[in-house]
Short mmCIF file of C-alpha atoms in Angstrom, two decimals:
data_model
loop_
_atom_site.label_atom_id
_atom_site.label_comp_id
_atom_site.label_asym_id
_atom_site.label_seq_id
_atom_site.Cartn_x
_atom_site.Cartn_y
_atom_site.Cartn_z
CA UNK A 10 -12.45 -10.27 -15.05
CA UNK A 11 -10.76 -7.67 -12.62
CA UNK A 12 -7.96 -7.34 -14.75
CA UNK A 13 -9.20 -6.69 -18.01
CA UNK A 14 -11.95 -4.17 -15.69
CA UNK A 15 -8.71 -2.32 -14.10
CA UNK A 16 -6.88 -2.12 -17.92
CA UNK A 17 -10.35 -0.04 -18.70
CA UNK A 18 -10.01 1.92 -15.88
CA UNK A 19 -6.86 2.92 -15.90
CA UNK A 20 -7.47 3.81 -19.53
CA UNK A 21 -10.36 6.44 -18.02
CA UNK A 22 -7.72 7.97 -15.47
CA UNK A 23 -6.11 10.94 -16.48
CA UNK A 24 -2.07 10.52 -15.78
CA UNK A 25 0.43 12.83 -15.12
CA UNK A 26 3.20 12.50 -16.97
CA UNK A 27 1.36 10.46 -19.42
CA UNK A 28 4.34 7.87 -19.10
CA UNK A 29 2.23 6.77 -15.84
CA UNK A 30 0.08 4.92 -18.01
CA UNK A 31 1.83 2.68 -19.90
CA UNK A 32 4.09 1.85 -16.64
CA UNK A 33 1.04 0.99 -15.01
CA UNK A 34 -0.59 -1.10 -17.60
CA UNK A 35 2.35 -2.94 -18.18
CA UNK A 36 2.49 -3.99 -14.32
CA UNK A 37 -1.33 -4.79 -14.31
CA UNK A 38 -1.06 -6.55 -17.59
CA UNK A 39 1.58 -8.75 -16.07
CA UNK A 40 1.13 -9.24 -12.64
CA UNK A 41 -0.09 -12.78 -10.56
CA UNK A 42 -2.64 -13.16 -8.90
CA UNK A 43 -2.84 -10.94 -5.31
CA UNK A 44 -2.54 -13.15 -2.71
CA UNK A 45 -3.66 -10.66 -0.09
CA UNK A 46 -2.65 -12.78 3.43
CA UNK A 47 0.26 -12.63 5.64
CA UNK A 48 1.27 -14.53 8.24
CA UNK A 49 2.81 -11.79 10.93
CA UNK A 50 2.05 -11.07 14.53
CA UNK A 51 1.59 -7.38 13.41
CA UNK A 52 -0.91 -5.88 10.85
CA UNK A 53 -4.65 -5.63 10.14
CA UNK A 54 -6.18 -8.81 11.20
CA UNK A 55 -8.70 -10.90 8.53
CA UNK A 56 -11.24 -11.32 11.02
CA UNK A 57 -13.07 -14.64 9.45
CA UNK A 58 -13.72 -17.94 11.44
CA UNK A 59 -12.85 -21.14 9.44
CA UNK A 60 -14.72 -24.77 9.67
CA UNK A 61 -12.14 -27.13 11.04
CA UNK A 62 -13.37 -29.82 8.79
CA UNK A 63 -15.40 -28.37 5.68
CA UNK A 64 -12.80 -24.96 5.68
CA UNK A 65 -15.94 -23.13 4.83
CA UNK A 66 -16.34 -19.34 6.40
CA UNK A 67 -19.40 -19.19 9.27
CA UNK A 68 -22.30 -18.96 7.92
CA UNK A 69 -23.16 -15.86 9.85
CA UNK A 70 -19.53 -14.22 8.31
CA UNK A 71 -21.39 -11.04 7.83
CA UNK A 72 -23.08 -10.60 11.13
CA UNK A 73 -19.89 -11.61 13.22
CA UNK A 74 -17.40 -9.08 11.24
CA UNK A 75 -19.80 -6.34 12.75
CA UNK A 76 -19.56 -7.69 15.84
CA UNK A 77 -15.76 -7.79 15.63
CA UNK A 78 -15.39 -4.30 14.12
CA UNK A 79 -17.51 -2.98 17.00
CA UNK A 80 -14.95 -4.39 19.33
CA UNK A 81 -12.29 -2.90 17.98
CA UNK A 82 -13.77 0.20 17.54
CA UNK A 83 -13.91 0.34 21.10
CA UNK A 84 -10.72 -1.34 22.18
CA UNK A 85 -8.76 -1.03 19.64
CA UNK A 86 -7.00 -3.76 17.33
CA UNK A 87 -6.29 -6.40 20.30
CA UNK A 88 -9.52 -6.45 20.72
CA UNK A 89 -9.35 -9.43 17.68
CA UNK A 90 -6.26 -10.90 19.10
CA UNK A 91 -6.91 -11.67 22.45
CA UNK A 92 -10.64 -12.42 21.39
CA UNK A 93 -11.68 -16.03 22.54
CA UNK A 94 -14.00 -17.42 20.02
CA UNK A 95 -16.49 -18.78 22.43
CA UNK A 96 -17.68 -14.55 22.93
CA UNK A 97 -19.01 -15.08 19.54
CA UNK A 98 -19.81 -18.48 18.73
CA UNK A 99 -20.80 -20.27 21.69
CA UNK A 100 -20.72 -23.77 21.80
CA UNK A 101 -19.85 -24.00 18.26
CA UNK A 102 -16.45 -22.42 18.64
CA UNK A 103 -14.70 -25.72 19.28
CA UNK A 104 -15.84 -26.27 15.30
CA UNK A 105 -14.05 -23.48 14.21
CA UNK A 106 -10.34 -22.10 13.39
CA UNK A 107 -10.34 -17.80 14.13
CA UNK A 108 -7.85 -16.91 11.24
CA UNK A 109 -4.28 -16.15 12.81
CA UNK A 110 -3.22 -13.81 9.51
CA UNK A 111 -3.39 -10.53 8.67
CA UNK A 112 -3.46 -8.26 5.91
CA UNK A 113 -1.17 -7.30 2.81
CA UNK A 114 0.07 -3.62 4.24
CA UNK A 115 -0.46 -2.50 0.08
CA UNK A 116 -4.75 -4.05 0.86
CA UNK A 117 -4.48 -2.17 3.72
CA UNK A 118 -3.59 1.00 2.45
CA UNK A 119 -5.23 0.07 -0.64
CA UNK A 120 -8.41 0.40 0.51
CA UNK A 121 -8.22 4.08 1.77
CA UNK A 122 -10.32 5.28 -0.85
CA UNK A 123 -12.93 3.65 0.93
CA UNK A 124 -12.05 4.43 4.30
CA UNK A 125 -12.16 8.07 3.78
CA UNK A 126 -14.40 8.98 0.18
CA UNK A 127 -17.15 6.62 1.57
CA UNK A 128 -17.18 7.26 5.23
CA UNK A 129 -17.77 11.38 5.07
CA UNK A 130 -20.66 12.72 3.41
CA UNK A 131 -18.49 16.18 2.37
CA UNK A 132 -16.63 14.28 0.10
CA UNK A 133 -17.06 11.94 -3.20
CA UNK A 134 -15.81 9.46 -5.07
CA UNK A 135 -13.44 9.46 -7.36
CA UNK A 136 -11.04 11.09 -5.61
CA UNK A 137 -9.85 14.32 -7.97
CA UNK A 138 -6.20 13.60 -7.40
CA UNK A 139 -3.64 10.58 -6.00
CA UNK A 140 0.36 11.60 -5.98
CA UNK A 141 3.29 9.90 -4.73
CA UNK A 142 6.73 8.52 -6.48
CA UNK A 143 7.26 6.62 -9.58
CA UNK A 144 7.22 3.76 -7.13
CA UNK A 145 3.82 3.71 -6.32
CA UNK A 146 2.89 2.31 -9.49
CA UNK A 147 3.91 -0.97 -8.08
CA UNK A 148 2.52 -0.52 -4.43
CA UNK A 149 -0.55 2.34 -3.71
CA UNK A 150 -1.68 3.39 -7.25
CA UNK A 151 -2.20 -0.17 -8.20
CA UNK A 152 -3.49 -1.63 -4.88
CA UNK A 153 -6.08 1.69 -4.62
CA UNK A 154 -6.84 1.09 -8.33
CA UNK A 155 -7.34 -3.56 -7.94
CA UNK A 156 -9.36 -2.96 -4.50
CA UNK A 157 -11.45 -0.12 -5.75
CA UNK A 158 -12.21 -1.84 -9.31
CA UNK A 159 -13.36 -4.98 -7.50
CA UNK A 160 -15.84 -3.38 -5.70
CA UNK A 161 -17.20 0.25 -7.53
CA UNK A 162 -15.70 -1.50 -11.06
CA UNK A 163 -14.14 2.12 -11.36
CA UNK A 164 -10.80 3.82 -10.56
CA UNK A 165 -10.40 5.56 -7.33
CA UNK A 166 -9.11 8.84 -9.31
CA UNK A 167 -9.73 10.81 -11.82
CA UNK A 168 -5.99 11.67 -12.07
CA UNK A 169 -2.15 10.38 -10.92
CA UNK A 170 0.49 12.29 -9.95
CA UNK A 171 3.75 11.00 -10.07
CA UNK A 172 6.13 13.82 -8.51
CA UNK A 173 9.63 13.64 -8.71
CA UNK A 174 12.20 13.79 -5.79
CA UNK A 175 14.51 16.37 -3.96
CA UNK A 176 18.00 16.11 -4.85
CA UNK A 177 21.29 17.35 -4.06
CA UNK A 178 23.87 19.05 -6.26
CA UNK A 179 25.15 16.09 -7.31
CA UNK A 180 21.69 14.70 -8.67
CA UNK A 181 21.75 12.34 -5.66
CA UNK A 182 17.94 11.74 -3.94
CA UNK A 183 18.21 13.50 0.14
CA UNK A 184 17.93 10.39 2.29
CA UNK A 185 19.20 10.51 6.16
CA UNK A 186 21.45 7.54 5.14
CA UNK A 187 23.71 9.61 2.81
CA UNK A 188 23.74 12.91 4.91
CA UNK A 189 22.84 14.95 2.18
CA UNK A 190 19.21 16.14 3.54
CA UNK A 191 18.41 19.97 4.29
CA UNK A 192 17.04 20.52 7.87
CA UNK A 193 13.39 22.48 6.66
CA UNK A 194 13.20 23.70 10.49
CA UNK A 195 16.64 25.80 9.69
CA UNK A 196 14.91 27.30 6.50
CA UNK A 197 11.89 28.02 7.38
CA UNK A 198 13.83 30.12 10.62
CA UNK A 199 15.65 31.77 8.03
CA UNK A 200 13.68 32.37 5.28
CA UNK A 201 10.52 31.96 6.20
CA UNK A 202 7.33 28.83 5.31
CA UNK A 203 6.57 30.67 2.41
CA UNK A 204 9.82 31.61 1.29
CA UNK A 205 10.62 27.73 1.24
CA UNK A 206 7.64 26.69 -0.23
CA UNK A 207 7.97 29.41 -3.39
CA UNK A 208 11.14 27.88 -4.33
CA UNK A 209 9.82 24.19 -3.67
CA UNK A 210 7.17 24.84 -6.22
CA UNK A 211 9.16 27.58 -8.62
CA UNK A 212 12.28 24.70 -8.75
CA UNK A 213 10.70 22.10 -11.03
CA UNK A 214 7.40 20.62 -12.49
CA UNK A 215 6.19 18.08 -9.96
CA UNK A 216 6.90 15.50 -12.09
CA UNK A 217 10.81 16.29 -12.11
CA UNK A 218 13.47 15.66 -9.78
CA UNK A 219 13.91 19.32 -7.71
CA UNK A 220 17.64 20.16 -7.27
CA UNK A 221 18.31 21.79 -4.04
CA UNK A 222 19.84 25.46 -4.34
CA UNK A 223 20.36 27.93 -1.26
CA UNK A 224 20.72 30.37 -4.04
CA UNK A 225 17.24 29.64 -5.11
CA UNK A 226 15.85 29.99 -2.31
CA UNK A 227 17.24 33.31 -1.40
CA UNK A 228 16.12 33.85 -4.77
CA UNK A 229 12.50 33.06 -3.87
CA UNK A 230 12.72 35.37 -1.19
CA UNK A 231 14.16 38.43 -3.29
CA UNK A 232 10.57 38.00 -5.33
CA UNK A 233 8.46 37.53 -2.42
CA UNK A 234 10.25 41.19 -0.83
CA UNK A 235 9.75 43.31 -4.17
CA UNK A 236 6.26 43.04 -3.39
CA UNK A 237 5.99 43.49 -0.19
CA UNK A 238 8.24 46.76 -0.61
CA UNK A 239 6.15 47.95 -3.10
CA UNK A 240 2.51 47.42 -1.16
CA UNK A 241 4.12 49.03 2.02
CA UNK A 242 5.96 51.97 0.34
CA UNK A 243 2.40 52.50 -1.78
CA UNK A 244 -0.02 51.31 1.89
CA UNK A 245 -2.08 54.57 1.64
CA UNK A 246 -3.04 54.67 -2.05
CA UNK A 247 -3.36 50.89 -2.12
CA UNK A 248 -5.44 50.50 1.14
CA UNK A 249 -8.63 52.59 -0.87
CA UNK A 250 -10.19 49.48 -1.17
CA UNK A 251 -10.47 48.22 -4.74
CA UNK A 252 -14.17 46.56 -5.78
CA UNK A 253 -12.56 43.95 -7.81
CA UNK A 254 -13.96 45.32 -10.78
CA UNK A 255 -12.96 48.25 -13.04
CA UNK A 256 -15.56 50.64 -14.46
CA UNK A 257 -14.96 51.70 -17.88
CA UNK A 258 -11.36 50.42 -19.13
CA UNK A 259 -11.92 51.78 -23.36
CA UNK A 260 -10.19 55.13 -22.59
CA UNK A 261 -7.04 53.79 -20.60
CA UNK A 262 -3.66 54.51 -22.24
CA UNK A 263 -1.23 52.22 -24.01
CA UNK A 264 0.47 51.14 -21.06
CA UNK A 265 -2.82 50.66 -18.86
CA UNK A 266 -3.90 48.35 -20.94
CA UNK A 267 -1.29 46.32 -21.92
CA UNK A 268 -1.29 45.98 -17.81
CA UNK A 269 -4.76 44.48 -17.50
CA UNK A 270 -4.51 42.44 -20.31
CA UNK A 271 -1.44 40.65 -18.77
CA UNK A 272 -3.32 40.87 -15.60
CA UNK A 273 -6.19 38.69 -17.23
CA UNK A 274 -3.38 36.88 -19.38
CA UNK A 275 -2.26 35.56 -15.81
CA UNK A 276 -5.16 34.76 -14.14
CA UNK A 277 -5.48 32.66 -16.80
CA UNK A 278 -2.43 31.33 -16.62
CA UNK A 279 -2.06 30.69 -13.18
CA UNK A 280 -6.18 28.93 -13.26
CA UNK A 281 -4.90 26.90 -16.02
CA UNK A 282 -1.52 25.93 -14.81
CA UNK A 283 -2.81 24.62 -11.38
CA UNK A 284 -6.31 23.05 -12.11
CA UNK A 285 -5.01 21.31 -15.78
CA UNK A 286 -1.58 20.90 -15.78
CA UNK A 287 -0.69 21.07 -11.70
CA UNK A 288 2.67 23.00 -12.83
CA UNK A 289 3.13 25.22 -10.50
CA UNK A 290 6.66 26.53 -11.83
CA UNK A 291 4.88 28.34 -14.63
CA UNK A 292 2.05 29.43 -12.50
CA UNK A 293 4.99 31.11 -10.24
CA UNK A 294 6.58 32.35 -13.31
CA UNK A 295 3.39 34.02 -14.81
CA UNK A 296 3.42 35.81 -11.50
CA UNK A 297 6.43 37.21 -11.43
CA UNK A 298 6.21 38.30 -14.89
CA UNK A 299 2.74 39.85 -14.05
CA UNK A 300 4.73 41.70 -10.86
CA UNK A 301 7.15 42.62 -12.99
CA UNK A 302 4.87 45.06 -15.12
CA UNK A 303 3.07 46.42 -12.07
CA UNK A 304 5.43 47.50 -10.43
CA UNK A 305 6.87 49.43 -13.33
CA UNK A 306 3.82 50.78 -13.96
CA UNK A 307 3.04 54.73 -13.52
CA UNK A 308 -0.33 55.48 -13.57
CA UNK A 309 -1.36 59.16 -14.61
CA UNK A 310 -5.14 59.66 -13.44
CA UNK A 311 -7.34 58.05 -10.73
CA UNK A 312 -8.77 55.32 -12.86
CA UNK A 313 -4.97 54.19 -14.17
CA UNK A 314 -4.56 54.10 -10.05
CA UNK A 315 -7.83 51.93 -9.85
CA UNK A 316 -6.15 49.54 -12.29
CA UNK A 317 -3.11 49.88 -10.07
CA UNK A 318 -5.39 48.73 -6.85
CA UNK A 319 -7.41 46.11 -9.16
CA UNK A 320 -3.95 44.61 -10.06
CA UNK A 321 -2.57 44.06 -7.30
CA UNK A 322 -5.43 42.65 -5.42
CA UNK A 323 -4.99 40.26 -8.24
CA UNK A 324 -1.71 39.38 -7.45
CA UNK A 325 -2.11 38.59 -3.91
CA UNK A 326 -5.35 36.16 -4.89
CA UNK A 327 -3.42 34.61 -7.33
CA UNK A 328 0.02 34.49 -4.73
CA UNK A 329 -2.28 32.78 -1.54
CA UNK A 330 -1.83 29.22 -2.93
CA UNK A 331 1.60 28.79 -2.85
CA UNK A 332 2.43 31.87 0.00
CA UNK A 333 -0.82 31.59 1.50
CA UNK A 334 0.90 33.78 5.54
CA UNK A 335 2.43 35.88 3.40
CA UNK A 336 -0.38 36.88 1.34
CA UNK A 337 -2.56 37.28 4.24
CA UNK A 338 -0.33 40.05 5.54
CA UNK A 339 -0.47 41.99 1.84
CA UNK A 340 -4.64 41.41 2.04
CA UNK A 341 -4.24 43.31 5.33
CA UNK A 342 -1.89 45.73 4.16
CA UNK A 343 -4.34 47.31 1.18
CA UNK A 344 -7.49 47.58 3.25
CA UNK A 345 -9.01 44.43 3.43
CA UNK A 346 -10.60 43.03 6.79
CA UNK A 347 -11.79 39.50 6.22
CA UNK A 348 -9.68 36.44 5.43
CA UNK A 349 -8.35 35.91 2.34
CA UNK A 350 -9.63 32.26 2.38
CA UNK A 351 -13.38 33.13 2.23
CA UNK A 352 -12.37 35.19 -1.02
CA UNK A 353 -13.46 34.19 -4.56
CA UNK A 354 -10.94 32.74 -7.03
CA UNK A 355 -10.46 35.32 -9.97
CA UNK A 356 -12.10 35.39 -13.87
CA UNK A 357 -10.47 36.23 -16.62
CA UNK A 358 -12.10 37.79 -19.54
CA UNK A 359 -11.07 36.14 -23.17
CA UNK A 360 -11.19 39.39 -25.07
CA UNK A 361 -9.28 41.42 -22.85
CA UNK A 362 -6.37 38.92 -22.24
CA UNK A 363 -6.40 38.10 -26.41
CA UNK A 364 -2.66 40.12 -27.59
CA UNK A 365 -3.36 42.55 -30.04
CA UNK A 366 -0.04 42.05 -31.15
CA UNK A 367 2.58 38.58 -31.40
CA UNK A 368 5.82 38.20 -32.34
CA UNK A 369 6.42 35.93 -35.38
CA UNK A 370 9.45 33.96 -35.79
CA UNK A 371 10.72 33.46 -39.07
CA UNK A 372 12.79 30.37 -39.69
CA UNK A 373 14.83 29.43 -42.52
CA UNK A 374 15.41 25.23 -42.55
CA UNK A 375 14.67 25.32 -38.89
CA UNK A 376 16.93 28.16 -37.84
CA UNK A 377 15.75 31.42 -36.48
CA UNK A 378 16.38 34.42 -38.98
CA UNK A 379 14.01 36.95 -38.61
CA UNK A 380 11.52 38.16 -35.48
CA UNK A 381 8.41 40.43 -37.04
CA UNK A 382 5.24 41.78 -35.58
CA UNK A 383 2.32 41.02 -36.75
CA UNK A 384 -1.29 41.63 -35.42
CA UNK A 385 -2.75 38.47 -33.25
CA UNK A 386 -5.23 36.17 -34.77
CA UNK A 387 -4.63 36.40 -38.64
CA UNK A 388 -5.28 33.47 -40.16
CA UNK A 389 -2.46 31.18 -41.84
CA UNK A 390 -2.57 32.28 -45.63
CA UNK A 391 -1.93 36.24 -44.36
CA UNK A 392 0.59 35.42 -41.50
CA UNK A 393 2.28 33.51 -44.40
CA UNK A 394 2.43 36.42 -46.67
CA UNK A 395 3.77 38.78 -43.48
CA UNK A 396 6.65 35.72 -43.55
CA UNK A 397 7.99 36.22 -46.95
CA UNK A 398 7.13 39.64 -46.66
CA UNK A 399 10.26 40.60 -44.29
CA UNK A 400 13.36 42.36 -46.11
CA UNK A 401 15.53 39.90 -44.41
CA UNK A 402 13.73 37.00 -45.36
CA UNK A 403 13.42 37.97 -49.31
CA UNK A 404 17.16 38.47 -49.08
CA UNK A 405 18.15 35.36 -47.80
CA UNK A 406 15.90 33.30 -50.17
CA UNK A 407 15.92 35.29 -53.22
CA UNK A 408 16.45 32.64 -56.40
CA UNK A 409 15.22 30.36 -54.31
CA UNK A 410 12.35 27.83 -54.16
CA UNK A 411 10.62 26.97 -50.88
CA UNK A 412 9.33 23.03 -50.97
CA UNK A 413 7.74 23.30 -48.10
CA UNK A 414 5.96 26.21 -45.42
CA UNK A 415 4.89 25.45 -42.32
CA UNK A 416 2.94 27.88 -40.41
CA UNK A 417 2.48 27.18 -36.22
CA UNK A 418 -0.02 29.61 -35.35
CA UNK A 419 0.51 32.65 -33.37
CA UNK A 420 4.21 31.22 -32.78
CA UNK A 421 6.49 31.00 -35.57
CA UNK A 422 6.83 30.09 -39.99
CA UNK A 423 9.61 27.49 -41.06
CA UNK A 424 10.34 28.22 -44.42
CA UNK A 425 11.98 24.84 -45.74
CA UNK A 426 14.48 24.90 -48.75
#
């Protein structure tokens, strides 16, 4: 049946937080049956002509819902209302009852999947992505999921969203009611779109409540003016346009290439933290750590400056979803004459952005008592040995006897006594 079809669906649908899930389920699992009429003088009318004494539909249903949906096309939604029967069925309208009600709203918006994945060849179905508030799980995830099941038997995403909500200091949700909203007219006229939307983003995961903070926001801005001081003091080196790619990087010095493997180390980052996980607060965070190193960078020859250019051409790429005006005006800045928009998304490359180095905690029952550096991708027997192998360590559990080692790789050893 369509329930036990929507429980497998919703099983295929990826949902973010994974908490989405088993809300959903359990309302699905539960619910009554949808009865999807209402009987208001506003809404979507169920265009359908009943027998006045069998209270079967017309037999020609299919032919005169065209005819209707033409009409309204044309005229609009009174075109239903004020329709007299007799325009459609003739003589036999006197046998027939036109349907007063109107639609659920939820089957109305329910059914949007198929009002806008269906009707324009550019797109497809599933659509990649649905968001809205926890809820939705009652109203538009579940009507889009019932409506869509019953007539593709499949979802009509491939993943949920549920975002959280903007609150005040308090913890309170803005609402007009309580007088606790922030004008977004007033900030973006002092700070700027992208200023506002950097902080929006930077604030929380989308799946948490975002706590308003002026402070933030003038903190967002702050960010966003380090590199645009930085591209204009530097316009005339920058502005030799960069290819995109370097030539040969074997020869660069320490602190080159520690910068283009965090370069690729981001790009990575960012890729992963919008198309996987949609958190854009780490995304933001890999950027600024990424600006961070280039713009304490020195370079000593031209192809350390080449690094500098490739770099930063990175950064703006990587910047334009989330300060897509302001990024525009950096593309200008270093040379480049075409939109931004038309540009391709950056690659990483695996072995460049691999650490040759990692720091390895060293825990003692769960507490942290020693940092060490080791070299990346050892395998668990040797990062073990580099464990035990720290002065500190072999102080603190000399005459001792370890029950139990557990190794996380590339992160940390708990050494349990």
């Amino acid at each position: 049946g369509l329930r036990e079809a929507a429980m497998q669906a919703i099983k295929n649908t990826q949902w973010i937080p994974s908490w989405g899930q088993a809300r959903i389920e359990g309302m699905v699992n539960g619910r009554p049956d949808w009865c999807i009429s209402r009987q208001r003088t506003w809404g979507v009318p169920i265009t359908l002509f009943v027998h006045k004494q069998s209270g079967e539909l017309h037999p020609e249903t299919d032919r005169l819902l065209e005819e209707v949906a033409k009409r309204v096309e044309k005229s609009g939604i009174d075109a239903w209302f004020s329709l007299d029967p007799s325009e459609l069925l003739c003589d036999a309208a006197a046998d027939y009852d036109k349907v007063p009600d109107t639609l659920d709203v939820w089957f109305d918006s329910g059914v949007t999947h198929a009002a806008v994945l269906d009707k324009h060849p550019d797109l497809h179905a599933p659509a990649d992505l649905y968001l809205e508030g926890s809820d939705q799980h009652r109203g538009w995830f579940q009507s889009s999921l019932l409506t869509s099941v019953a007539i593709r038997n499949a979802a009509p995403y491939k993943a949920v969203l549920t975002h959280g909500f903007t609150v005040d200091a308090k913890g309170q949700k803005m609402s007009k009611s309580k007088g606790n909203v922030v004008d977004p007219d007033l900030l973006v006229e002092k700070f700027g779109t992208d200023t506002v939307r950097i902080f929006s983003m930077f604030a929380a995961p989308p799946e948490r409540d975002l706590e308003w903070s002026d402070q933030g926001v003038e903190g967002a801005l702050r960010f966003l003016n380090r590199i645009w001081t930085f591209i204009y003091k530097n316009h005339g080196v920058l502005s030799i346009r960069a290819t995109g790619q370097l030539k040969d990087v074997s020869h660069l010095s320490a602190s080159a290439s520690q910068l283009l493997r965090k370069t690729h180390q981001t790009i990575k980052k960012v890729t992963n933290s919008i198309e996987r996980d949609y958190h854009f607060n780490t995304a933001i965070a890999a950027l600024m750590e990424l600006v961070n190193e280039t713009l304490a960078f020195s370079p000593s020859d031209e192809d350390e400056m080449d690094l500098l250019r490739y770099t930063v051409r990175q950064v703006i790429l990587l910047l334009s979803p989330f300060a897509p005006h302001f990024s525009e005006e950096l593309w200008r800045e270093i040379g480049e004459r075409h939109t931004l928009c038309n540009e391709t998304w950056p690659s990483w490359n695996e072995d460049i952005a691999k650490d040759e180095e990692i720091e390895l905690v060293v825990q003692i029952n769960g507490k942290v008592r020693a940092r060490t550096t080791i070299a990346a991708g050892l395998d668990d027997e040797t990062v073990r040995e580099s464990a035990f192998g720290d002065a500190k360590i072999q102080e603190l559990i000399k005459g001792k006897t370890p029950r139990k080692v557990i190794v996380v790789q590339g992160r940390l050893v708990n050494i349990v006594i």
